[in-house]
Amino acid sequence: MYFHSTDSLQAEIRYRQDRIRRDFQRPFWFQRKRTPQPPQPCAPELRARPAM
């Protein structure tokens, strides 16, 4: 017989996947650092001219 509902199984799967993700995550000091994006030039003379 089947004792568990679909919703409870989905919740259990979601919980276990989240738990695995948290347990095997790198410590925060080993996380990759995001590279800062260079600021976009806003003056029209600094932008490249469109090709003809």
PDB file of C-alpha atoms in Angstrom:
ATOM      1  CA  MET A   1       0.000   0.000   0.000  1.00  0.00           C
ATOM      2  CA  TYR A   2       0.999   3.595  -0.532  1.00  0.00           C
ATOM      3  CA  PHE A   3       0.930   5.682   2.647  1.00  0.00           C
ATOM      4  CA  HIS A   4       2.402   8.984   1.459  1.00  0.00           C
ATOM      5  CA  SER A   5       0.670  11.646  -0.587  1.00  0.00           C
ATOM      6  CA  THR A   6       2.296  13.233  -3.613  1.00  0.00           C
ATOM      7  CA  ASP A   7       2.613  16.565  -1.804  1.00  0.00           C
ATOM      8  CA  SER A   8       4.429  15.034   1.164  1.00  0.00           C
ATOM      9  CA  LEU A   9       6.814  13.196  -1.151  1.00  0.00           C
ATOM     10  CA  GLN A  10       7.559  16.377  -3.108  1.00  0.00           C
ATOM     11  CA  ALA A  11       8.191  18.253   0.132  1.00  0.00           C
ATOM     12  CA  GLU A  12      10.504  15.503   1.392  1.00  0.00           C
ATOM     13  CA  ILE A  13      12.460  15.458  -1.901  1.00  0.00           C
ATOM     14  CA  ARG A  14      12.771  19.243  -1.840  1.00  0.00           C
ATOM     15  CA  TYR A  15      13.946  19.181   1.778  1.00  0.00           C
ATOM     16  CA  ARG A  16      16.556  16.486   1.160  1.00  0.00           C
ATOM     17  CA  GLN A  17      17.910  18.187  -1.965  1.00  0.00           C
ATOM     18  CA  ASP A  18      18.168  21.482  -0.094  1.00  0.00           C
ATOM     19  CA  ARG A  19      19.890  19.725   2.811  1.00  0.00           C
ATOM     20  CA  ILE A  20      22.430  18.092   0.465  1.00  0.00           C
ATOM     21  CA  ARG A  21      23.033  21.433  -1.228  1.00  0.00           C
ATOM     22  CA  ARG A  22      23.675  23.108   2.136  1.00  0.00           C
ATOM     23  CA  ASP A  23      25.837  20.312   3.529  1.00  0.00           C
ATOM     24  CA  PHE A  24      28.127  20.121   0.516  1.00  0.00           C
ATOM     25  CA  GLN A  25      28.358  23.848  -0.129  1.00  0.00           C
ATOM     26  CA  ARG A  26      31.793  25.425   0.077  1.00  0.00           C
ATOM     27  CA  PRO A  27      32.454  27.540   3.154  1.00  0.00           C
ATOM     28  CA  PHE A  28      31.910  31.220   2.442  1.00  0.00           C
ATOM     29  CA  TRP A  29      35.655  31.996   2.415  1.00  0.00           C
ATOM     30  CA  PHE A  30      36.093  29.544  -0.505  1.00  0.00           C
ATOM     31  CA  GLN A  31      33.207  30.921  -2.528  1.00  0.00           C
ATOM     32  CA  ARG A  32      34.135  32.439  -5.870  1.00  0.00           C
ATOM     33  CA  LYS A  33      34.315  36.183  -5.773  1.00  0.00           C
ATOM     34  CA  ARG A  34      32.186  38.020  -8.286  1.00  0.00           C
ATOM     35  CA  THR A  35      34.245  40.084 -10.681  1.00  0.00           C
ATOM     36  CA  PRO A  36      33.174  43.735 -10.563  1.00  0.00           C
ATOM     37  CA  GLN A  37      31.709  44.956 -13.835  1.00  0.00           C
ATOM     38  CA  PRO A  38      33.442  48.010 -15.328  1.00  0.00           C
ATOM     39  CA  PRO A  39      31.155  51.045 -15.436  1.00  0.00           C
ATOM     40  CA  GLN A  40      29.527  51.686 -18.789  1.00  0.00           C
ATOM     41  CA  PRO A  41      30.638  54.913 -20.453  1.00  0.00           C
ATOM     42  CA  CYS A  42      27.758  57.357 -20.541  1.00  0.00           C
ATOM     43  CA  ALA A  43      29.241  60.327 -22.448  1.00  0.00           C
ATOM     44  CA  PRO A  44      28.437  60.098 -26.187  1.00  0.00           C
ATOM     45  CA  GLU A  45      32.048  60.832 -27.195  1.00  0.00           C
ATOM     46  CA  LEU A  46      33.271  57.824 -25.227  1.00  0.00           C
ATOM     47  CA  ARG A  47      30.901  55.346 -26.889  1.00  0.00           C
ATOM     48  CA  ALA A  48      31.961  53.599 -30.072  1.00  0.00           C
ATOM     49  CA  ARG A  49      30.400  54.967 -33.220  1.00  0.00           C
ATOM     50  CA  PRO A  50      28.034  52.599 -35.051  1.00  0.00           C
ATOM     51  CA  ALA A  51      29.420  50.985 -38.187  1.00  0.00           C
ATOM     52  CA  MET A  52      28.117  52.321 -41.478  1.00  0.00           C
TER      53      MET A  52
END
